[in-house]
């Protein structure tokens, strides 16, 4: 009997390959999964480190930041790791220090209010001051190899401005909105500086080997839809355009970092703008490769309205992870997966970040459900 040569099966996807292919809207075996704020907060191994170190110490020490980044990947087997850090490292690198209050929430050393305060922010040293991020990312890239994707991030200029102008977490972020409405020229001066800072920061992360970057526009929904383009969208668009502009030949490592990408060497950009309720055209207009969809919107409906070339990330309600059971979480995750069946470019995530009350068995049930989905 002559043996029929078996056609060799395609090699199984690594988690990193699956994540990158989904960002490019290619067909994959199942959606990749990671969760916003997966690093820290809910994990007992993180809380243990918090007994010895402050949050800022963990963020600024590359070895410890690597450890906290890897903890959720080890425990749950996510397809992607997100750097353990915070959006507030940008204000800090511009000269506005922060810490977290014992009672919860952020406290910055001063507020940015006047044109003089804005003029005093210094973009020149951002990359140097954030060298600890560069070191953490390079260690992570080496540690993760081709197995797991690595995501870098920054706050959007608008969302950073809301924190910088209040100087703390507050119930209502009104000062940036007031400045934008009453004195747009001064707001633009701040947004321009933040755009410059975020651009060089993300370029540094790309050179260090991240596979994708996410812009967190967590306060995008505080704007009226008519205000969104000028206050937030325009600046994210500028950042994305600039990081996609090939660097001059001398900075070759910018071009070959990160492996597969939309344009070789230039990683996908995920834009997550919370509470913008179907304001898709402005978000698509930023040039994002992937849009994060919050839990208040139907993912399937978003898929119908957003061009096929743009991937979608989301969108299980984070409250379910705290309040439901593993069965309840599995049911809801399954329903989201089914609503996206046959649609390429879905990255499973929550519709906003994990909170400290997240139940570990619910996270495990979510990851299992996505991983077993075919
Ligand atoms: O996603 C990840 O796991 C990566 C790490 C990460 C953190 N913050 C760690 C963190 C990321 C991506 C962020 C982003 C961030 N930080 C955002 C945008 C995303 C979002 O959730 O909307 C914002 C608005 C911040 C600012 C911030 N950080 C505030 C207001 C607070 C205090 C209140 C809170 O939510 O806990 C933080 C704290 C923070 N950032 C913690 C962690 C692990 C908790 C610190 C602790 O108590 O241990």
Short mmCIF file of C-alpha atoms in Angstrom, two decimals, residues 48 69 329:
data_model
loop_
_atom_site.label_atom_id
_atom_site.label_comp_id
_atom_site.label_asym_id
_atom_site.label_seq_id
_atom_site.Cartn_x
_atom_site.Cartn_y
_atom_site.Cartn_z
CA UNK A 48 1.76 40.97 48.14
CA UNK A 69 3.28 42.58 33.84
CA UNK A 329 -19.41 35.14 32.75
#
